[in-house]
XYZ file of C-alpha atoms in Angstrom:
753
model
C 143.630 90.310 119.707
C 144.471 91.926 123.035
C 143.626 88.709 124.913
C 145.741 86.648 122.364
C 148.774 89.037 122.890
C 148.488 88.794 126.656
C 148.293 84.949 126.423
C 151.318 84.738 124.160
C 153.391 86.725 126.678
C 153.054 83.803 129.015
C 152.840 80.890 126.646
C 156.004 81.690 124.521
C 158.372 81.808 127.569
C 156.652 78.661 128.872
C 157.347 76.769 125.592
C 160.897 77.903 125.369
C 161.506 76.875 129.002
C 159.996 73.311 128.307
C 162.104 72.876 125.248
C 165.328 73.835 127.087
C 164.351 71.526 129.913
C 163.805 68.743 127.486
C 167.335 69.073 126.035
C 168.895 69.205 129.370
C 166.944 66.119 130.469
C 167.807 63.885 127.539
C 171.473 63.043 128.529
C 170.481 62.491 132.099
C 167.799 60.123 130.934
C 170.335 58.316 128.654
C 172.783 57.765 131.607
C 169.946 56.550 133.870
C 168.627 54.156 131.160
C 172.156 52.775 130.617
C 172.622 52.280 134.294
C 169.245 50.504 134.594
C 169.883 48.194 131.899
C 173.610 47.576 132.953
C 172.237 46.366 136.225
C 169.743 44.030 134.621
C 172.432 42.629 132.234
C 174.769 41.907 135.076
C 172.146 39.985 136.882
C 171.346 38.230 133.704
C 175.084 37.253 133.243
C 175.213 35.828 136.826
C 172.092 33.748 136.020
C 173.671 32.380 132.687
C 176.883 31.418 134.555
C 175.036 29.641 137.224
C 172.765 27.784 134.660
C 175.756 26.740 132.634
C 178.194 25.829 135.414
C 177.347 22.038 135.529
C 177.373 21.573 131.810
C 180.632 23.498 131.401
C 182.284 21.539 134.265
C 181.247 18.171 132.831
C 182.453 19.127 129.268
C 185.890 20.434 130.763
C 186.390 17.295 132.816
C 185.849 14.995 129.915
C 187.683 17.039 127.415
C 184.551 17.509 125.209
C 185.470 20.627 123.358
C 182.893 20.067 120.653
C 180.093 19.818 123.191
C 181.357 22.975 124.895
C 181.492 24.835 121.537
C 177.874 23.670 120.787
C 176.695 24.846 124.109
C 178.265 28.408 123.624
C 176.754 28.631 120.061
C 173.244 27.888 121.579
C 173.607 30.398 124.309
C 174.645 33.345 121.963
C 171.529 32.890 119.873
C 169.910 35.425 122.373
C 169.963 38.741 120.556
C 171.067 40.619 123.634
C 174.249 38.317 123.991
C 176.935 39.029 121.381
C 179.588 36.500 122.458
C 180.678 34.174 125.215
C 184.141 32.552 126.157
C 185.627 30.429 128.920
C 188.900 31.420 130.616
C 190.926 28.866 132.770
C 192.088 30.029 136.293
C 195.540 31.041 134.716
C 193.750 33.467 132.427
C 194.057 31.497 129.190
C 190.986 31.457 126.880
C 189.921 27.672 126.481
C 186.853 28.037 124.379
C 185.050 31.029 122.627
C 181.839 31.437 120.648
C 181.745 32.557 117.060
C 181.174 36.308 117.780
C 184.006 36.727 120.249
C 186.742 39.246 118.787
C 190.125 37.802 118.236
C 191.722 40.666 120.030
C 189.888 40.010 123.313
C 191.994 38.288 125.937
C 191.090 37.052 129.306
C 193.128 39.610 131.276
C 191.633 42.429 129.220
C 188.105 41.119 129.842
C 188.640 40.707 133.640
C 190.111 44.199 133.833
C 187.227 45.797 131.879
C 184.513 43.967 133.881
C 185.905 45.289 137.167
C 185.548 48.932 135.994
C 182.724 51.219 137.195
C 181.333 51.490 133.551
C 182.200 48.041 132.039
C 181.492 49.100 128.545
C 183.954 48.330 125.639
C 183.963 50.138 122.291
C 184.235 47.547 119.448
C 184.006 48.241 115.763
C 180.593 46.569 115.643
C 179.409 48.797 118.545
C 179.423 49.143 122.217
C 179.322 45.865 124.405
C 178.902 45.369 128.086
C 181.624 42.977 129.493
C 180.683 40.539 132.286
C 183.280 38.295 134.163
C 181.522 35.524 135.943
C 183.097 32.593 137.798
C 182.351 28.952 136.833
C 182.631 26.348 139.843
C 182.557 22.541 139.722
C 182.829 19.695 142.111
C 186.596 20.331 142.437
C 186.375 24.224 142.936
C 186.883 26.987 140.418
C 186.980 25.849 136.894
C 187.476 29.250 135.261
C 185.592 32.426 134.333
C 182.983 33.040 131.629
C 183.381 36.146 129.621
C 180.101 37.472 128.253
C 179.720 40.319 125.833
C 176.333 41.921 125.881
C 175.079 43.887 122.858
C 174.180 47.487 123.962
C 172.360 48.447 120.642
C 168.973 47.547 122.002
C 169.680 49.970 124.948
C 170.309 52.686 122.379
C 167.032 51.760 120.707
C 165.217 51.889 124.124
C 166.830 55.211 124.830
C 165.520 56.685 121.634
C 162.082 55.451 122.512
C 162.419 56.986 125.932
C 163.543 60.326 124.487
C 160.506 60.290 122.145
C 158.227 59.465 125.061
C 159.811 62.274 127.131
C 159.470 64.826 124.270
C 155.796 63.790 123.852
C 155.276 64.067 127.553
C 156.849 67.527 127.742
C 154.835 68.699 124.629
C 151.596 67.330 126.149
C 152.253 68.960 129.556
C 153.027 72.291 127.731
C 149.763 71.904 125.696
C 147.737 71.336 128.927
C 149.408 74.248 130.667
C 148.849 76.474 127.603
C 145.183 75.416 127.542
C 144.728 76.080 131.200
C 146.417 79.450 130.724
C 144.027 80.424 127.825
C 141.001 79.403 129.696
C 141.963 81.246 132.937
C 143.087 84.313 130.772
C 139.787 84.340 128.989
C 137.732 84.020 132.195
C 139.794 86.824 133.699
C 139.610 89.004 130.772
C 135.767 88.550 130.536
C 135.506 89.510 134.285
C 137.481 92.739 133.499
C 135.236 93.433 130.406
C 132.093 92.763 132.289
C 133.077 95.010 135.165
C 134.087 97.762 132.708
C 130.944 97.515 130.767
C 128.947 97.701 134.101
C 130.794 100.938 134.863
C 130.246 102.403 131.412
C 126.581 101.597 131.696
C 126.511 103.726 134.864
C 125.921 100.811 137.204
C 128.542 102.236 139.627
C 130.841 99.972 141.450
C 128.411 97.302 142.627
C 129.347 94.559 140.257
C 133.088 95.158 140.257
C 133.201 95.186 143.993
C 131.181 91.884 144.531
C 132.213 90.255 141.426
C 135.447 88.789 140.091
C 137.330 92.008 139.385
C 137.235 94.363 142.462
C 140.552 95.965 141.325
C 138.430 97.869 138.859
C 137.080 100.112 141.525
C 139.992 102.565 141.360
C 139.267 102.971 137.659
C 135.631 103.933 138.193
C 135.992 107.673 137.872
C 138.250 107.523 134.836
C 135.982 105.055 133.011
C 132.877 107.002 133.602
C 134.577 110.178 132.532
C 135.340 108.672 129.270
C 131.828 107.116 128.657
C 130.788 109.545 125.872
C 134.079 109.365 123.982
C 133.986 105.475 124.111
C 130.349 105.277 122.966
C 131.025 107.843 120.194
C 133.978 105.743 118.921
C 131.979 102.600 119.102
C 129.323 104.091 116.974
C 131.797 105.410 114.411
C 133.506 101.997 114.259
C 130.242 100.031 113.929
C 128.660 102.306 111.489
C 124.898 103.043 111.108
C 123.951 99.402 110.545
C 124.058 98.638 114.278
C 120.986 100.812 115.046
C 117.769 99.052 115.528
C 114.986 100.378 113.336
C 111.983 98.930 111.556
C 113.982 97.851 108.606
C 116.342 95.838 110.825
C 113.489 94.352 112.740
C 111.904 93.249 109.398
C 115.153 91.877 108.410
C 115.334 89.756 111.603
C 111.765 88.562 110.908
C 112.736 87.542 107.450
C 115.867 85.710 108.573
C 114.893 84.037 111.917
C 111.033 84.028 111.610
C 110.579 83.760 107.864
C 106.904 83.223 107.007
C 105.944 82.949 110.687
C 102.498 84.624 111.765
C 102.871 87.251 114.465
C 99.975 87.757 116.759
C 99.741 90.454 119.628
C 97.234 90.093 122.488
C 96.537 93.001 124.778
C 93.657 94.533 126.629
C 94.068 98.083 125.215
C 93.759 98.557 121.650
C 96.201 100.803 119.612
C 93.484 102.876 118.031
C 90.037 103.822 119.288
C 87.210 105.136 116.991
C 85.147 107.583 119.018
C 81.936 109.434 117.890
C 82.398 113.046 118.594
C 79.715 115.576 117.516
C 78.232 113.175 115.132
C 81.607 112.331 113.367
C 84.054 109.403 113.935
C 87.326 110.363 115.327
C 90.489 107.966 115.592
C 92.436 108.440 118.667
C 95.473 106.821 120.244
C 95.111 105.905 123.921
C 97.488 107.238 126.559
C 99.249 103.883 127.241
C 102.840 102.989 127.559
C 102.121 99.583 126.256
C 100.598 100.947 123.108
C 103.554 103.318 122.683
C 105.918 100.393 122.827
C 104.125 97.653 120.947
C 102.504 99.631 118.096
C 105.705 100.356 116.269
C 106.596 96.654 116.460
C 103.373 95.663 114.803
C 104.102 98.201 112.082
C 107.209 96.420 111.393
C 105.811 92.904 111.713
C 102.528 93.537 109.830
C 100.601 90.875 111.878
C 97.334 90.722 113.800
C 96.660 92.563 117.099
C 93.753 91.253 119.287
C 92.343 93.677 121.744
C 89.162 94.789 123.466
C 87.177 97.134 121.423
C 86.250 100.022 123.812
C 85.683 103.060 121.607
C 82.219 104.280 121.131
C 82.343 103.895 117.272
C 84.589 100.762 117.186
C 81.851 98.521 115.990
C 81.168 100.837 113.143
C 84.758 100.565 111.860
C 85.199 96.843 111.684
C 84.183 94.424 109.028
C 82.018 91.132 109.434
C 84.929 89.427 111.108
C 85.535 92.373 113.518
C 88.763 93.240 111.698
C 89.978 96.704 110.827
C 93.354 97.684 109.158
C 95.361 100.241 111.079
C 96.852 102.772 111.341
C 94.216 104.772 109.462
C 95.143 106.923 106.583
C 98.068 106.344 104.127
C 97.485 103.856 101.282
C 94.156 102.905 102.873
C 95.143 99.334 103.705
C 97.085 100.054 107.040
C 100.161 98.228 108.265
C 98.511 95.438 110.311
C 95.066 94.029 111.257
C 93.242 94.972 114.566
C 90.899 92.259 115.679
C 88.427 93.556 118.290
C 86.659 91.626 120.949
C 83.620 92.920 122.604
C 83.078 92.594 126.346
C 79.926 93.008 128.285
C 79.632 95.488 131.051
C 79.788 92.640 133.649
C 82.862 91.159 132.002
C 84.695 94.500 131.917
C 83.779 95.351 135.465
C 84.995 91.903 136.808
C 87.947 91.152 134.472
C 89.366 94.592 134.003
C 88.327 96.948 136.832
C 87.952 94.239 139.361
C 90.614 91.454 139.328
C 93.155 93.195 137.082
C 93.097 96.703 138.470
C 91.709 96.319 142.027
C 93.707 93.120 142.537
C 96.867 92.498 140.524
C 97.741 96.152 139.873
C 98.010 97.244 143.597
C 99.519 93.861 144.502
C 102.379 94.065 141.974
C 103.092 97.783 142.469
C 103.294 97.596 146.247
C 101.922 101.277 146.280
C 100.375 101.118 149.739
C 96.799 100.479 148.409
C 95.234 97.381 149.557
C 94.395 94.894 146.806
C 90.887 93.458 146.662
C 90.182 89.913 145.424
C 86.608 88.776 144.741
C 85.577 85.316 143.548
C 83.248 86.825 140.966
C 86.020 89.052 139.610
C 88.322 85.906 139.308
C 85.602 84.037 137.362
C 85.218 86.853 135.011
C 88.993 87.222 134.655
C 89.247 83.575 133.677
C 86.306 83.585 131.261
C 87.730 86.655 129.455
C 91.212 85.033 129.201
C 89.527 82.017 127.642
C 87.729 84.213 125.210
C 90.903 85.858 124.086
C 92.686 82.518 123.909
C 89.924 81.266 121.591
C 90.302 84.335 119.482
C 94.057 83.713 119.108
C 93.297 80.151 117.989
C 90.844 81.477 115.467
C 93.206 84.066 114.124
C 96.001 81.555 113.786
C 96.587 80.336 110.106
C 99.317 77.956 111.161
C 99.779 75.600 114.144
C 102.897 77.354 115.217
C 102.387 81.166 115.321
C 104.509 83.620 117.230
C 102.089 85.068 119.846
C 103.110 88.211 121.896
C 100.868 88.253 125.194
C 100.987 91.738 126.712
C 100.601 92.456 130.441
C 98.925 91.376 133.503
C 95.440 91.134 132.058
C 96.207 87.896 130.520
C 98.143 85.805 133.066
C 96.090 82.626 132.387
C 95.953 82.999 128.476
C 99.474 81.479 127.744
C 98.548 78.066 129.247
C 95.058 78.225 127.551
C 96.737 78.819 124.165
C 99.368 76.190 124.875
C 96.748 73.575 125.276
C 95.070 74.287 121.800
C 98.282 75.291 119.899
C 101.120 73.069 121.610
C 103.684 74.069 118.808
C 103.170 77.806 119.237
C 105.905 80.219 120.461
C 104.293 82.389 123.111
C 106.191 85.419 124.266
C 104.554 86.907 127.383
C 105.722 90.281 128.550
C 104.753 91.395 132.046
C 104.776 95.325 131.676
C 104.437 95.954 135.549
C 106.653 94.915 138.425
C 106.636 91.490 139.885
C 106.596 91.421 143.625
C 108.501 89.271 146.148
C 106.965 85.889 146.963
C 105.546 87.054 150.274
C 103.709 89.837 148.720
C 102.371 87.820 145.823
C 101.191 85.162 148.262
C 98.419 87.581 149.241
C 96.614 86.486 145.948
C 94.259 83.654 146.567
C 94.810 82.260 143.037
C 98.627 82.600 143.087
C 99.348 79.077 141.825
C 96.836 79.391 138.935
C 98.408 82.601 137.855
C 101.875 81.312 137.887
C 100.970 78.098 136.082
C 99.161 80.233 133.426
C 102.334 82.272 132.767
C 104.454 79.125 132.676
C 102.542 78.213 129.445
C 104.861 80.714 127.846
C 107.827 79.861 125.804
C 109.510 83.235 126.907
C 108.334 85.257 129.846
C 109.839 88.823 129.876
C 110.157 91.427 132.549
C 111.708 94.939 132.587
C 114.553 94.198 135.032
C 116.521 91.233 136.427
C 115.173 91.984 139.745
C 111.553 91.231 138.692
C 112.932 88.053 136.994
C 114.447 86.980 140.279
C 111.243 87.600 142.211
C 109.264 85.576 139.706
C 111.698 82.612 140.047
C 111.508 82.758 143.726
C 107.664 82.770 143.438
C 107.677 79.639 141.395
C 109.963 78.021 143.814
C 107.707 78.901 146.729
C 104.341 77.852 145.343
C 105.010 75.194 142.525
C 106.828 71.926 142.131
C 109.063 72.854 139.208
C 112.619 72.532 138.128
C 114.419 75.896 138.176
C 117.839 76.508 136.530
C 119.056 79.760 137.910
C 122.201 79.711 135.763
C 120.152 79.658 132.550
C 116.976 81.402 133.953
C 114.694 78.586 132.965
C 111.675 76.959 134.562
C 110.570 73.405 133.553
C 106.923 72.718 134.595
C 104.891 69.726 133.455
C 107.467 68.989 130.697
C 107.487 72.437 129.188
C 110.412 74.853 129.493
C 110.053 78.708 129.981
C 112.859 81.125 129.640
C 112.551 83.970 132.137
C 114.493 86.923 130.827
C 114.634 90.659 131.235
C 113.850 92.788 128.178
C 113.873 96.553 129.146
C 111.185 98.147 127.032
C 111.679 101.411 125.195
C 110.171 103.732 122.594
C 110.484 104.062 118.831
C 113.215 106.579 118.311
C 112.027 109.302 115.950
C 113.282 109.302 112.375
C 114.893 112.232 110.666
C 111.664 112.570 108.633
C 109.670 112.897 111.758
C 112.011 115.354 113.460
C 111.976 117.445 110.487
C 108.258 118.113 110.944
C 108.673 119.238 114.428
C 108.296 122.896 115.302
C 111.471 124.515 116.623
C 111.865 124.594 120.337
C 111.382 128.399 120.591
C 108.102 128.022 118.670
C 107.055 125.268 121.079
C 107.789 127.406 124.019
C 105.938 130.327 122.650
C 102.923 128.287 121.890
C 102.748 126.554 125.258
C 103.499 129.895 127.182
C 100.688 131.498 125.272
C 98.227 128.701 126.017
C 99.100 128.639 129.642
C 99.325 132.427 130.029
C 103.050 132.370 131.115
C 105.307 135.392 130.609
C 108.692 135.201 128.699
C 111.527 133.981 130.776
C 109.310 131.786 132.920
C 110.632 128.477 134.001
C 108.483 125.381 133.247
C 108.409 121.818 134.595
C 106.159 119.126 133.137
C 104.654 115.812 134.280
C 102.782 113.471 131.903
C 100.967 110.508 133.542
C 97.697 108.762 133.824
C 95.649 109.613 136.796
C 97.223 106.667 138.893
C 98.321 106.374 142.434
C 101.399 104.627 141.365
C 102.861 107.522 139.381
C 103.815 109.729 142.339
C 101.669 112.724 141.291
C 100.871 113.651 144.793
C 104.489 113.243 145.926
C 105.393 115.477 142.978
C 103.002 118.205 144.019
C 104.433 118.083 147.556
C 107.921 118.538 146.288
C 106.910 121.564 144.052
C 105.244 123.061 147.265
C 108.458 122.374 149.168
C 110.531 124.051 146.393
C 108.475 127.202 146.603
C 108.798 127.149 150.377
C 112.696 126.669 150.436
C 113.452 128.905 147.415
C 110.882 131.688 147.387
C 112.689 133.415 144.460
C 110.828 130.745 142.119
C 107.479 132.132 143.252
C 106.020 133.913 140.178
C 108.829 132.625 137.966
C 108.110 128.856 137.980
C 105.179 126.773 136.890
C 104.432 123.028 137.023
C 102.083 121.714 134.386
C 100.737 118.221 135.140
C 98.921 116.389 132.277
C 96.896 113.613 133.867
C 94.735 111.587 131.414
C 91.678 110.245 133.189
C 92.023 106.537 133.936
C 89.666 103.854 135.731
C 87.457 106.682 136.934
C 84.791 104.061 137.782
C 86.948 102.747 140.636
C 86.558 104.339 143.972
C 90.193 104.366 144.720
C 90.950 106.218 141.479
C 88.134 108.727 141.944
C 89.298 109.472 145.499
C 92.877 109.843 144.212
C 91.829 112.365 141.560
C 89.855 114.444 143.927
C 92.756 114.548 146.366
C 95.173 115.730 143.617
C 92.866 118.517 142.615
C 92.478 119.630 146.227
C 96.280 119.664 146.800
C 96.871 121.551 143.590
C 94.167 124.075 144.526
C 95.809 124.587 147.959
C 99.252 125.128 146.403
C 97.805 127.735 143.938
C 95.995 129.529 146.678
C 98.956 129.579 148.945
C 101.564 130.745 146.215
C 99.384 132.050 143.414
C 98.674 135.777 142.917
C 96.500 137.215 140.223
C 96.813 135.245 136.943
C 99.909 133.309 138.313
C 99.229 129.721 139.330
C 102.245 127.676 140.187
C 100.465 124.208 139.372
C 98.371 123.731 136.138
C 96.444 120.487 136.294
C 95.213 119.483 132.868
C 93.032 116.356 133.507
C 92.185 115.533 130.001
C 93.564 113.450 127.117
C 96.263 115.074 124.921
C 97.399 113.865 121.567
C 101.061 112.763 121.077
C 101.848 115.948 119.058
C 100.607 118.221 121.877
C 102.569 116.258 124.418
C 105.710 116.384 122.282
C 105.512 120.099 122.036
C 105.138 120.415 125.734
C 108.307 118.233 126.246
C 110.139 120.448 123.903
C 108.999 123.631 125.675
C 109.772 122.369 129.156
C 112.924 123.041 131.230
C 112.337 120.150 133.460
C 110.509 116.824 133.213
C 109.352 115.145 136.442
C 108.821 111.339 136.517
C 108.400 110.393 140.170
C 106.740 106.920 140.012
C 106.436 105.288 143.347
C 106.843 101.800 141.616
C 107.024 101.330 137.920
C 108.012 98.616 135.689
C 109.810 100.932 133.237
C 107.947 104.274 132.661
C 108.314 105.469 129.041
C 107.509 109.168 129.649
C 111.175 109.774 130.563
C 112.292 108.285 127.310
C 109.707 110.266 125.300
C 110.935 113.468 126.895
C 114.619 112.583 126.110
C 113.700 111.725 122.450
C 111.864 115.000 122.094
C 114.839 117.061 123.151
C 117.021 117.034 120.065
C 118.264 120.515 121.123
C 120.071 118.582 123.925
C 118.436 120.948 126.565
C 116.211 120.208 129.480
C 116.685 118.149 132.664
C 115.057 114.828 133.634
C 114.203 114.255 137.328
C 113.758 110.551 137.581
C 112.346 108.358 140.453
C 114.824 105.604 141.503
C 111.696 103.222 141.708
C 111.148 103.348 137.964
C 112.819 100.585 135.895
C 114.172 103.271 133.526
C 116.433 104.554 136.343
C 118.774 101.611 135.712
C 119.491 102.775 132.236
C 119.158 106.596 132.461
C 121.785 107.179 134.996
C 122.445 110.726 133.733
C 119.121 111.914 134.994
C 118.741 113.342 138.387
C 117.766 110.241 140.397
C 115.472 110.857 143.321
C 113.471 109.179 146.026
C 109.844 110.430 145.470
C 109.043 109.627 149.085
C 111.749 112.037 150.185
C 110.065 115.417 149.567
C 113.131 117.416 150.526
C 115.361 115.531 148.112
C 112.964 115.879 145.289
C 112.574 119.556 145.716
C 116.325 120.005 145.898
C 116.595 118.130 142.554
C 114.004 120.396 140.932
C 116.008 123.360 142.116
C 119.240 121.958 140.858
C 117.560 121.181 137.439
C 116.245 124.761 137.191
C 119.813 126.210 137.872
C 121.840 123.670 135.877
C 124.194 125.354 133.367
C 123.459 124.669 129.720
C 126.713 122.965 129.218
C 126.010 120.431 131.841
C 122.390 119.936 130.617
C 123.763 119.189 127.071
C 126.269 116.665 128.269
C 123.662 114.898 130.349
C 121.028 114.957 127.680
C 123.399 113.838 124.932
C 124.347 110.726 126.958
C 120.612 110.134 127.711
C 119.632 110.391 124.123
C 122.481 107.998 122.975
C 121.205 105.420 125.489
C 117.486 105.796 124.402
C 118.327 105.717 120.736
C 120.474 102.637 120.941
C 118.047 100.787 123.385
C 114.909 101.550 121.547
C 111.748 99.519 121.172
C 112.978 97.722 118.075
C 116.027 96.391 120.030
C 113.613 95.347 122.745
C 111.354 93.427 120.290
C 114.416 92.168 118.306
C 115.902 90.534 121.455
C 112.672 88.735 122.267
C 111.925 87.669 118.683
C 115.683 86.631 118.301
C 115.258 84.446 121.367
C 112.059 83.032 119.919
C 113.759 82.404 116.558
C 116.510 80.402 118.163
C 113.874 78.390 120.214
C 111.812 77.683 117.193
C 114.860 76.539 115.300
C 116.050 74.309 117.975
C 112.562 72.804 118.240
C 112.375 72.133 114.553
C 115.886 70.515 114.439
C 114.799 68.279 117.400
C 111.632 67.292 115.543
C 113.556 66.570 112.402
C 115.995 64.344 114.241
C 113.164 62.565 116.025
C 111.391 61.905 112.828
C 114.460 60.093 111.344
C 114.785 57.807 114.351
C 113.100 54.320 114.414
C 110.256 53.835 116.865
C 110.789 51.751 119.954
C 109.374 48.445 118.481
C 111.502 48.727 115.399
C 114.562 49.443 117.564
C 113.753 46.519 119.778
C 113.607 44.232 116.845
């Protein structure tokens, strides 16, 4: 409505001006039209007089008045000529046609014709009077008086007026249309810039985009962020939130009856044998955290590597097991486990995936290692998983969600067997620039494999841009940057950003959480911390990309710069063991333990240890209690696609307390702008951020955390999945319509006949 009102402010005066101009222009056009036609009629009268001169002279000389009368009667049959008469040199009318008025005399005709406007008003209408000489062999015989009917000029003037009105109306319509288009584009530029500011993107887009004038409004817009978001939520109502019910509704409306299959290396549940009993555990994985709630909503099939010590005991004859365990006994979806040999796991997972692709994509200053044997195992395992997808497909066009860098070749392999399948591949780690990716010896094969996807998703637009540039560098493919699509070997792939998130806890789940005070008391007792102590936490896998070492250096620098925190501050780092069979990871774990020991030796005293390193697996409930007990959460990734730890911490703080210190190199930093954003390589900056977090007033903590929680709640994992599945649904609908249209078209031979 606002855009329409702004447009009307311009269009209404424009229309009124055009109407007034039309009314003023009509009399002018009438005069011009009369002048043009009068000139033509005068020329016509001269031509008629010259043509009739010989005949008139002969008839007058022979006294043949009948012949002269017949000649005049034939001439006036022209519809534009009303009457004609002949006057002698003395001004006496010799002969006249039937239509000549009786009151018309030769002197009057001569006098009228010599005027500037030789128009005479008669009862029958207006006429134009012409006075033309007639010459014979003996000289001047007389003058012809011609009365031209002007009614046709009035008819032409009416037509001209109509055309003029139509022209002005059309011109006004074109101007109005251009105005509407320009106004819409300008308004969209303003709205886009304002939304960028409200999302916390700063002034980058307004300054380089189409609306740099928004820059002075940045402070005011950002100050009103929370009020605007609250008003938006109140106006839209609770139905705008993404949850399992809304995701199921989307599946029913856009993917009704379609089979959904997820493929990942890590399984969502492991069956482990502990002390003679089988225990079910959830692995510490951001991928599982994000995708598992989606599968609960979709009720599909998850294909993964069975790595638990009791996994084989839990499956049926087809290697299936219903998960999650418990509940009604049937679970929400089916887990299909594949078994890998030690050689396959070593080459495919530890070798090519984690010694090659992982450091290559993270650019974390660890040299990637590529071996031919690892590549062969990687390709073979991808083929095994692709065959399992085909075997599990009940239809020829399932929806397949391929997860992460372990299966770069799988999309093209599945496409070969199931050409009608909708394949959504999500790359959970960063995608490097073309120069860095060029290190990989099999770069073309990997990119070709990924282009077997219908939709290829990354966390950020920056990673999408890197991938498109990589395709442009190493493949012959058509890239449409405007639509972010790649056409390779006849197949089109949409390359889009889908920032991943977590499942926002429901009211029923949060009702079961212990109070924050109880969590602090439990954690403090377990760690031997006194009351009033300040606590910072970090939750990661033991991985060199997570910035654990840089985090410890920042804690050490904090205690150096602010000795008042010695004895009053403790950092607890949960580091789940990961890929311990790799030398790089073993060396990294040993280094972390040495640095933590050095800090404790330097600043510890008695039972006090500033760093508590818990290198063991923790269940989600235990981690959630630690989040709720902490004053600060440190996420200092050196390079991360997204990092869901920061979002889990935000979701856990329903008391709106606690401070998040977040690395600028994590994809989540683009969304969570209210966190304290740091460069983890800058130890001084990170130490200062920790000090600021520990001394931040509760009111500021509440304001920041409320904004963070609003963002994570709205952009949750169901929204992430919903966007991808919505795009898939639109693609499938378009493909089915095209197939239906083609099925009703005649084949080429029939068309030729």
